[in-house]
XYZ file of C-alpha atoms in Angstrom:
486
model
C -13.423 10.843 -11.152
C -9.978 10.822 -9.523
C -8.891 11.283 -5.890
C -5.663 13.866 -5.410
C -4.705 11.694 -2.804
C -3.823 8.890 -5.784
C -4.000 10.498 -9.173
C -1.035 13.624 -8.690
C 1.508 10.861 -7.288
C 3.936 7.893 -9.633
C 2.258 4.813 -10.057
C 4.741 2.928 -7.200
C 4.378 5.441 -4.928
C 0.017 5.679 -5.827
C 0.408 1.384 -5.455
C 2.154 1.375 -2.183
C 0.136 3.991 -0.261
C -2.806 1.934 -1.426
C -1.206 -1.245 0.020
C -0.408 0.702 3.369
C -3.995 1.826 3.655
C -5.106 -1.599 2.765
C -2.802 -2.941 5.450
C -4.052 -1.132 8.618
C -7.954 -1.606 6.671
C -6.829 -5.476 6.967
C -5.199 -5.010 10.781
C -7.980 -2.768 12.045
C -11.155 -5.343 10.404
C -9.375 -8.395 11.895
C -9.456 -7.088 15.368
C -13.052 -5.198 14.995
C -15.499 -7.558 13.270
C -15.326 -9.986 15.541
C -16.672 -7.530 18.546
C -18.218 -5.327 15.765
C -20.396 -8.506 15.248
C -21.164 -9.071 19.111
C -21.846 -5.236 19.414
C -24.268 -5.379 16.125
C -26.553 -8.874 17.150
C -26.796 -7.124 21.218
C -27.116 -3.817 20.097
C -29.825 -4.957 17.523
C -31.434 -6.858 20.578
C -31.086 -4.419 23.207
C -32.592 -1.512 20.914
C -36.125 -3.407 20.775
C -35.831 -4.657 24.813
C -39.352 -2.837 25.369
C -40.887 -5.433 22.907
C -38.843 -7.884 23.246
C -39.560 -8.316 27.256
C -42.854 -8.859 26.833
C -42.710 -12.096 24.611
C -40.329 -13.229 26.857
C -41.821 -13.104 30.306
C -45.567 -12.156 29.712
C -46.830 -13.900 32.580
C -44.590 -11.595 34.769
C -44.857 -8.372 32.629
C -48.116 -8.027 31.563
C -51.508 -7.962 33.266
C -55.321 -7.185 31.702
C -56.322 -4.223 32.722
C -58.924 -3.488 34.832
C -61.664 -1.229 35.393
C -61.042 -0.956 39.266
C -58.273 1.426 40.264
C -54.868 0.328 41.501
C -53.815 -0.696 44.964
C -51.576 1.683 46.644
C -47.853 1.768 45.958
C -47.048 0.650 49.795
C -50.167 -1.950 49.450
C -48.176 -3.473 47.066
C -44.498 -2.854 48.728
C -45.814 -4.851 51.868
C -47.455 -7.735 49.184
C -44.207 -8.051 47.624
C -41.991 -8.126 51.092
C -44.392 -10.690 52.247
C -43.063 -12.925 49.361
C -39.622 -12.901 49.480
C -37.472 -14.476 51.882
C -37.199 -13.001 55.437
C -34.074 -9.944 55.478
C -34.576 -9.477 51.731
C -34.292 -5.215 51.590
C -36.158 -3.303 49.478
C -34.133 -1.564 47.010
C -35.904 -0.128 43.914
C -39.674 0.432 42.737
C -40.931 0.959 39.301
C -43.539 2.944 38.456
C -44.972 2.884 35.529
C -47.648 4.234 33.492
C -48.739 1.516 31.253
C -52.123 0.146 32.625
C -51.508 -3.276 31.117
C -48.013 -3.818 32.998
C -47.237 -5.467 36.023
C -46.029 -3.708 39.037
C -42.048 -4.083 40.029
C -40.228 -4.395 43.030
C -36.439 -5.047 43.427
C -35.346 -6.591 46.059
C -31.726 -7.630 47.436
C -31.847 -10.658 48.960
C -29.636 -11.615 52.043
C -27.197 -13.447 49.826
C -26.572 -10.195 48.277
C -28.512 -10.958 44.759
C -31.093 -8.421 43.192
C -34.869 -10.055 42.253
C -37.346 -8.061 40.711
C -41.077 -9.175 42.406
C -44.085 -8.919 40.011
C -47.518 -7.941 40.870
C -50.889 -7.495 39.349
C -51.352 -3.592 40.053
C -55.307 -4.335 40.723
C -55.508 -7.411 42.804
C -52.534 -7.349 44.275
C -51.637 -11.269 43.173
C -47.935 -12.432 43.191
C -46.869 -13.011 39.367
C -43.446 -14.326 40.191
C -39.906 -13.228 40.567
C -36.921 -12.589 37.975
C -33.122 -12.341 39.030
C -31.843 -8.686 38.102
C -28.481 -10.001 36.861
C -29.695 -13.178 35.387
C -32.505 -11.306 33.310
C -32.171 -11.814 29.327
C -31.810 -8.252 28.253
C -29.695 -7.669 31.421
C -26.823 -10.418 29.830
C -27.082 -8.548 26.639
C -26.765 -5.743 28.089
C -23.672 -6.475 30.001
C -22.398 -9.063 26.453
C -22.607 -5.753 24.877
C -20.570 -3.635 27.070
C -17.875 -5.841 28.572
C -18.375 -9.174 27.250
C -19.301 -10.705 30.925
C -15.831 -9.938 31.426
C -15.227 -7.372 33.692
C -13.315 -4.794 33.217
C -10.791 -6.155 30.339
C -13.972 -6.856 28.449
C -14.845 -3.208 28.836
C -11.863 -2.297 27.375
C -11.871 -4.456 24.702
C -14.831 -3.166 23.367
C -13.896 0.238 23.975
C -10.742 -0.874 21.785
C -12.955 -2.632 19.381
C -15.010 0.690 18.792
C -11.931 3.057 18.555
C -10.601 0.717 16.337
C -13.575 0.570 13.842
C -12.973 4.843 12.749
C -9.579 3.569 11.461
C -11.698 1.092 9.684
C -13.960 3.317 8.301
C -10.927 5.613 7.495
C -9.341 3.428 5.673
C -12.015 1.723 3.864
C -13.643 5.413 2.457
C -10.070 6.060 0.731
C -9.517 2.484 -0.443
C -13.811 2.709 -2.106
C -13.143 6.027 -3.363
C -13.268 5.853 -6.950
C -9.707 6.500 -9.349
C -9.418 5.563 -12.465
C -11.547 3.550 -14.720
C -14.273 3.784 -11.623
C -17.117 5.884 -11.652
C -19.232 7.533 -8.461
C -22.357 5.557 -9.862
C -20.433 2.580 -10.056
C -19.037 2.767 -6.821
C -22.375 4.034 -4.630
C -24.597 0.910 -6.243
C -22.530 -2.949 -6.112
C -21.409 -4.392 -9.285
C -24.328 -7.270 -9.384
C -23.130 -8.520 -12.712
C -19.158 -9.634 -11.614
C -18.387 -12.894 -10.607
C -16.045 -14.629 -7.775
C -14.139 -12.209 -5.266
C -14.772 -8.841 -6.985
C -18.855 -9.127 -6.421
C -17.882 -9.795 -2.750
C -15.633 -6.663 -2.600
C -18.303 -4.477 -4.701
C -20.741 -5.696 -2.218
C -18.205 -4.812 0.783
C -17.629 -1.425 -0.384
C -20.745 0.166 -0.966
C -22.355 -1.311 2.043
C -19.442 0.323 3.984
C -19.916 3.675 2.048
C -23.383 3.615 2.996
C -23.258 2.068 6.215
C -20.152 4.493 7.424
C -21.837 7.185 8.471
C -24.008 5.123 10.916
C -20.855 3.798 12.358
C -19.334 6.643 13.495
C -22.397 7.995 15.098
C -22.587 4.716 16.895
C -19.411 5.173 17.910
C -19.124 8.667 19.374
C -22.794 7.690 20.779
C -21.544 4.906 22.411
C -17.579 5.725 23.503
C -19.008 8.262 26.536
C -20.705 5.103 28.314
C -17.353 3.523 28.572
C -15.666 2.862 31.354
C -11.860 3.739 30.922
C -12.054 6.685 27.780
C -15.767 7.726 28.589
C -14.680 8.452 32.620
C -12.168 10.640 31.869
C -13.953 12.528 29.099
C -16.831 12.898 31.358
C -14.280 14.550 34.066
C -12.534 16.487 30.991
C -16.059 17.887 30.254
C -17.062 18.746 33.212
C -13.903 20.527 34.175
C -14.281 23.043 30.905
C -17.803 23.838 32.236
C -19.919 21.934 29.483
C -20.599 18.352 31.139
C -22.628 17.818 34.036
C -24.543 20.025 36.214
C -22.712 23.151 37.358
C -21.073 22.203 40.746
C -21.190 18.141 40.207
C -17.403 18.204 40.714
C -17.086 20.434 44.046
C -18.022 23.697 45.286
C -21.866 23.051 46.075
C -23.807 19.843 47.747
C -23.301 18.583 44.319
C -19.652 16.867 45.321
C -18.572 13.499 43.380
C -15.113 12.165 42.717
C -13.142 13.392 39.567
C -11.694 9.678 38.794
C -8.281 9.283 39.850
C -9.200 11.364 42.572
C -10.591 11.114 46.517
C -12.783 13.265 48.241
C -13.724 13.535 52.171
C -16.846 12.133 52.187
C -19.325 14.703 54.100
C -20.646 13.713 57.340
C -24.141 13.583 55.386
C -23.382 11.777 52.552
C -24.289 8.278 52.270
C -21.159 6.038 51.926
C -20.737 3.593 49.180
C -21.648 0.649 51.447
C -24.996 1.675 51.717
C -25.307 1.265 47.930
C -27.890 -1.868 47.152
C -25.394 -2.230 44.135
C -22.254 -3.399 45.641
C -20.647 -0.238 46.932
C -17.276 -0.525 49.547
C -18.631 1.476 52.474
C -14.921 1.955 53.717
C -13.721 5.523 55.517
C -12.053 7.314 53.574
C -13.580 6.179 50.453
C -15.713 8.212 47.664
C -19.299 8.838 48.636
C -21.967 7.012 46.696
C -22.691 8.625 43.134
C -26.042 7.924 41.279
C -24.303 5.494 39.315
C -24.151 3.327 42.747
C -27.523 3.373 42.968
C -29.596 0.181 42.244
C -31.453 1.979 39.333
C -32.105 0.632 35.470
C -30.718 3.762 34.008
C -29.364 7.093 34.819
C -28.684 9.833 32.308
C -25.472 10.144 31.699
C -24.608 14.006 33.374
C -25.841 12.708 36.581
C -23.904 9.252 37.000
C -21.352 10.778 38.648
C -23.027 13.424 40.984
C -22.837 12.627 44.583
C -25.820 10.974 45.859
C -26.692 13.679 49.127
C -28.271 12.321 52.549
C -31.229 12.945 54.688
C -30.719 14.728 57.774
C -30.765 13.120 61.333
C -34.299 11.942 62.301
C -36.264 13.112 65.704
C -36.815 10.131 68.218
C -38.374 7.461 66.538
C -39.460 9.043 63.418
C -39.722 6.161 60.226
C -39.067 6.930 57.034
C -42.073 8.442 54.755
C -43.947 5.863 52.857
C -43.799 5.372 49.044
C -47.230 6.661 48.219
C -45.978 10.108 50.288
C -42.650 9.901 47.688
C -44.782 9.433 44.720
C -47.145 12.314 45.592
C -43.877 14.249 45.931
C -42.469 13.614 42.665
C -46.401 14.203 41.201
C -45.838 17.579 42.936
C -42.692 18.229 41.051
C -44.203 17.812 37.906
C -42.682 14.179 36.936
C -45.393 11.539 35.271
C -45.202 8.060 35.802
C -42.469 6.338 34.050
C -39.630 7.128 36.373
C -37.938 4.446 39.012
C -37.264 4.856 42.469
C -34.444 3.906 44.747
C -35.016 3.581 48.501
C -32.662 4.684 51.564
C -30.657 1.140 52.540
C -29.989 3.384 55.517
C -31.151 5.583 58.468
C -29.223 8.030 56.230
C -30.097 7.541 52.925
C -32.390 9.503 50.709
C -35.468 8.134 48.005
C -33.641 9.031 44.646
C -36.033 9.411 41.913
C -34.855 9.048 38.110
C -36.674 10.081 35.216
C -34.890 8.948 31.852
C -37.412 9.099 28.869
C -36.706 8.942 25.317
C -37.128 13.237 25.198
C -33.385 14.027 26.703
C -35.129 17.529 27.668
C -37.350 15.732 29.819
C -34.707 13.920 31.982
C -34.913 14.419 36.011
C -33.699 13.417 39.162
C -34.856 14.245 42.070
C -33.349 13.255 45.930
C -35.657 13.186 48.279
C -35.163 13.191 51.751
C -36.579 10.194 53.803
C -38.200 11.447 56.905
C -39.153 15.156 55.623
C -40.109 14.674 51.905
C -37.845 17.730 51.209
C -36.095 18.020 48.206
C -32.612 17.585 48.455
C -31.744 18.111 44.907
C -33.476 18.542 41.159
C -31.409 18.278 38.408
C -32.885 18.326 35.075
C -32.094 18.663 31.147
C -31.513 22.990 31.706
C -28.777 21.856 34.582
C -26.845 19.998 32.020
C -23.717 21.332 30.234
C -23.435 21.692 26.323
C -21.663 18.310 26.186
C -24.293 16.434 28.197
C -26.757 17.836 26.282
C -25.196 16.500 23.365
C -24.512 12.946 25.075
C -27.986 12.979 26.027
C -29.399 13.341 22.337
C -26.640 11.051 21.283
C -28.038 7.856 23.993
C -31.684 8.110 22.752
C -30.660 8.237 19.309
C -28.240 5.413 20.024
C -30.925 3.508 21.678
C -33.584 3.174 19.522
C -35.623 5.648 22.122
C -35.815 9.378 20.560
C -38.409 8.677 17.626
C -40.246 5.239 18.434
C -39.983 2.659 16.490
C -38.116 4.225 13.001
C -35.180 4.868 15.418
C -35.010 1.091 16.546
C -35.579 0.125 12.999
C -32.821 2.519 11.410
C -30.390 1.626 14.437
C -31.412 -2.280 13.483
C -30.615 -2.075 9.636
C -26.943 -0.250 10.991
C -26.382 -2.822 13.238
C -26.931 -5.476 10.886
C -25.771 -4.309 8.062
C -21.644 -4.018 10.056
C -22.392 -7.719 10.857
C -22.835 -8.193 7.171
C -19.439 -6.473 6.567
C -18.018 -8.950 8.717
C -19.428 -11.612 6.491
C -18.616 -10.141 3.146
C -15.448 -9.324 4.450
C -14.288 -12.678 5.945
C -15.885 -14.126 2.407
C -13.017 -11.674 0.531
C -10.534 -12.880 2.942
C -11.154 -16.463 2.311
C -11.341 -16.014 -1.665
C -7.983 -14.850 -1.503
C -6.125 -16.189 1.391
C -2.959 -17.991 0.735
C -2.275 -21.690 2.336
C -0.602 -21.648 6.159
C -0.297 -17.700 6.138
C -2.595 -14.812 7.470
C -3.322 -13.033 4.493
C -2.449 -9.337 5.006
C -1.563 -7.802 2.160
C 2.392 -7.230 1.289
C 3.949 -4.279 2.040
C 6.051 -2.982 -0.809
C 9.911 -1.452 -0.812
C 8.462 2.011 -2.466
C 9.195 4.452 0.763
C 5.291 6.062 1.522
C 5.456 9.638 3.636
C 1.502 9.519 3.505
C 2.154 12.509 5.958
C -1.826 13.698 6.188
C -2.818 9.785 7.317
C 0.368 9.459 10.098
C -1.029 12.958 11.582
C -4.426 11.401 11.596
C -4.108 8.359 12.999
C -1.748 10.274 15.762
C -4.823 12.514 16.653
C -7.017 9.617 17.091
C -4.153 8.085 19.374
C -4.215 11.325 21.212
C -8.058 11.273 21.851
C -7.936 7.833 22.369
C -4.941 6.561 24.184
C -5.725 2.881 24.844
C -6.063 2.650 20.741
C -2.918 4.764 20.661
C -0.859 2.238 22.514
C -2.727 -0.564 20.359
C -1.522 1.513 17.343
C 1.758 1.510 18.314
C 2.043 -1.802 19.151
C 0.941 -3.236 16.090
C 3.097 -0.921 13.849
C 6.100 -2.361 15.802
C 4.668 -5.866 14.839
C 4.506 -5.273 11.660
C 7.953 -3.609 11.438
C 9.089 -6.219 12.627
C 8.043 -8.958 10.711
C 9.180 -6.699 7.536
C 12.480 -6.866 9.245
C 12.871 -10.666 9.752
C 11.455 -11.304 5.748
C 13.826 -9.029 4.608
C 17.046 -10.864 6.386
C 15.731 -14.027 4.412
């Protein structure tokens, strides 16, 4: 079989579009695979955290169950606050539904640093502490998303990802098979050749097979990021099909678009009351759920405004956790969820439920002193993007179907980091001494108008990779330049 794209063109012009897609194949894989390979090992790792914890920490995690009930959820708040040191703050319960787990507290301690306490649920004995930050799955967590870098690790990835559909692009037209090639020979690697052209059949069919994976990895992944992914989540929202109608003004659901301030109402918590680092300046953004010192939130609700409680009579406390659970019990939510408590006289208890069913996802603010119900926001609330992003994170995750989705996201994973491999092998086969190795451009003019109009729509969608783009087609025009005045 024969592609158009190749066969109804001269054989220079057929030789030098192949070199140009070959070229920005070669650009595009030298950038990605080295974060492609980061992404694939903590990805990989990440997926199977709820085994993976266990083995790790068991004599925190996991307790033998007993045939006595529980203790009570404040029994065990006051246990745990008698353990750490004096001014630590509660900030966030877990409650789970697994009778052979430990019960969680998180605490921030007065240096500002977040320890989860463990408990045996029955006796009430103190299993030991773990730092939030410091936690194993945590790092990976934050390796795979910025790189412990901040920010410009965020971005870098984000880049890394972009970058990868113009490797996918460009690697489906270079496998596609012309000539002498056959489909079958193409979808199955040539075991029989020898030297550099097994490692490029190899290459090539894993990336035919694996491409498919990629991209939905990709446009899984891209609306957790934090430059592209904020400002599609405002984009969304805006055309009425991301979060919850009236996230973005108009109701008590009130966040910031980003790039944009707000007045904070007089109800609203500020930022500063956040257990998770917030500003708590006037004038700034109130505290969104994304503020909140929570494991997870689903991704329509990160932004929504996190509401207050309303002013307390005389000397009333706040309600007690087992009064908050019994609430949430009333509203229909099993165990599983996590808690986050008021770290002020007007904070709220924010409950959120994120299980691997997207259609089961709820949050629920509950006000501190009367156990009313400030807000419920659930899967039918969402917008028909958020919907889709929601499918898209526990499919991404390794959560919507057990343990065949952590296994098929694990053999994706792995199998890009083996196209790093087989791909730096084909590099080194065939590099030349002191000299990168990209292939040469030839003289043969190449209008390749369909590929220039693609790669300017992803540039469009995606301007930090647009700017990239640009930048590196500069480079490269000029280095042609400077060879050619040799």
């Amino acid at each position: 079989m024969h592609t158009p794209y190749f066969s109804d063109r001269p054989a220079a012009a057929r030789s030098a579009a192949y070199r140009t897609l070959w070229r920005w194949h070669f650009y595009a894989a030298l950038f990605v695979m080295p974060f492609l390979t980061v992404l694939a090992v903590t990805g990989t790792l990440y997926c199977f955290q709820p085994q993976i914890d266990p083995l790790l920490y068991p004599g925190r995690l996991l307790v033998a169950p007993a045939t006595t009930p529980r203790l009570s959820e404040d029994d065990l708040l006051a246990r745990a606050e008698a353990a750490v040191p004096p001014g630590s703050r509660p900030a966030a319960a877990a409650v789970g539904s697994d009778p052979e787990r430990s019960a969680e507290f998180v605490f921030r301690y007065p240096d500002g640093r977040q320890h989860s306490v463990y408990l045996n649920p029955y006796t009430g004995e103190m299993l030991g502490t773990l730092s939030v930050e410091q936690r194993f799955m945590q790092r990976v967590r934050m390796i795979h998303r910025k790189l412990l870098l901040g920010k410009p690790g965020e971005l870098l990835m984000e880049l890394a990802a972009c970058w990868t559909l113009v490797m996918v692009g460009t690697g489906i037209a270079l496998w596609w098979p012309r000539g002498a090639l056959t489909w079958r020979g193409t979808l199955w690697p040539r075991l029989d050749w020898r030297g550099r052209a097994f490692w490029k059949s190899v290459h090539a069919v894993m990336g035919i097979w694996l491409a498919a994976g990629a991209v939905a990895f990709i446009l899984t992944g891209l609306p957790w990021s934090g430059s592209w992914g904020e400002q599609f989540k405002s984009l969304a929202t805006r055309a009425n099909l991301g979060s919850p109608p009236g996230v973005w003004g108009g109701s008590t659901r009130q966040s910031t678009i980003p790039g944009r301030q707000l007045a904070r109402p007089a109800n609203h918590a500020q930022h500063g009351d956040a257990v998770a680092g917030g500003r708590g300046m006037d004038g700034m953004p109130p505290m969104v759920m994304d503020d909140l010192p929570l494991p997870s939130t689903p991704w329509a609700v990160g932004a929504t405004t996190v509401p207050g409680s309303g002013p307390a009579g005389g000397s009333a406390a706040a309600l007690p956790l087992d009064r908050i659970l019994d609430i949430v019990r009333a509203n229909g939510i099993p165990r599983g969820y996590d808690v986050a408590f008021p770290s002020t006289p007007s904070g709220v208890y924010t409950v959120s439920y994120f299980p691997p069913d997207p259609k089961r996802e709820h949050v629920l603010h509950i006000d501190q002193y009367s156990g009313e119900v400030l807000e419920e926001i659930g899967y039918d609330d969402y917008g028909a993007v958020s919907r889709l992003v929601s499918y898209g994170t526990s499919l991404h995750m390794g959560r919507y179907f057990g343990l065949a989705n952590q296994l098929v996201c694990a053999l994706i994973s792995l199998g890009l980091a083996g196209m790093a491999i087989t791909g730096f092998v084909m590099w080194w086969k065939r590099r030349p001494q002191k000299a990168l190795g990209a292939p040469a451009r030839l003289p043969t003019p190449v209008t390749m108008r369909r590929w220039k109009i693609g790669l300017a729509a992803l540039g469009m969608v995606f301007p930090l990779m647009g700017g990239t783009m640009l930048l590196v087609w500069a480079l490269d025009s000029l280095a042609l330049k400077r060879r050619a005045m040799r």
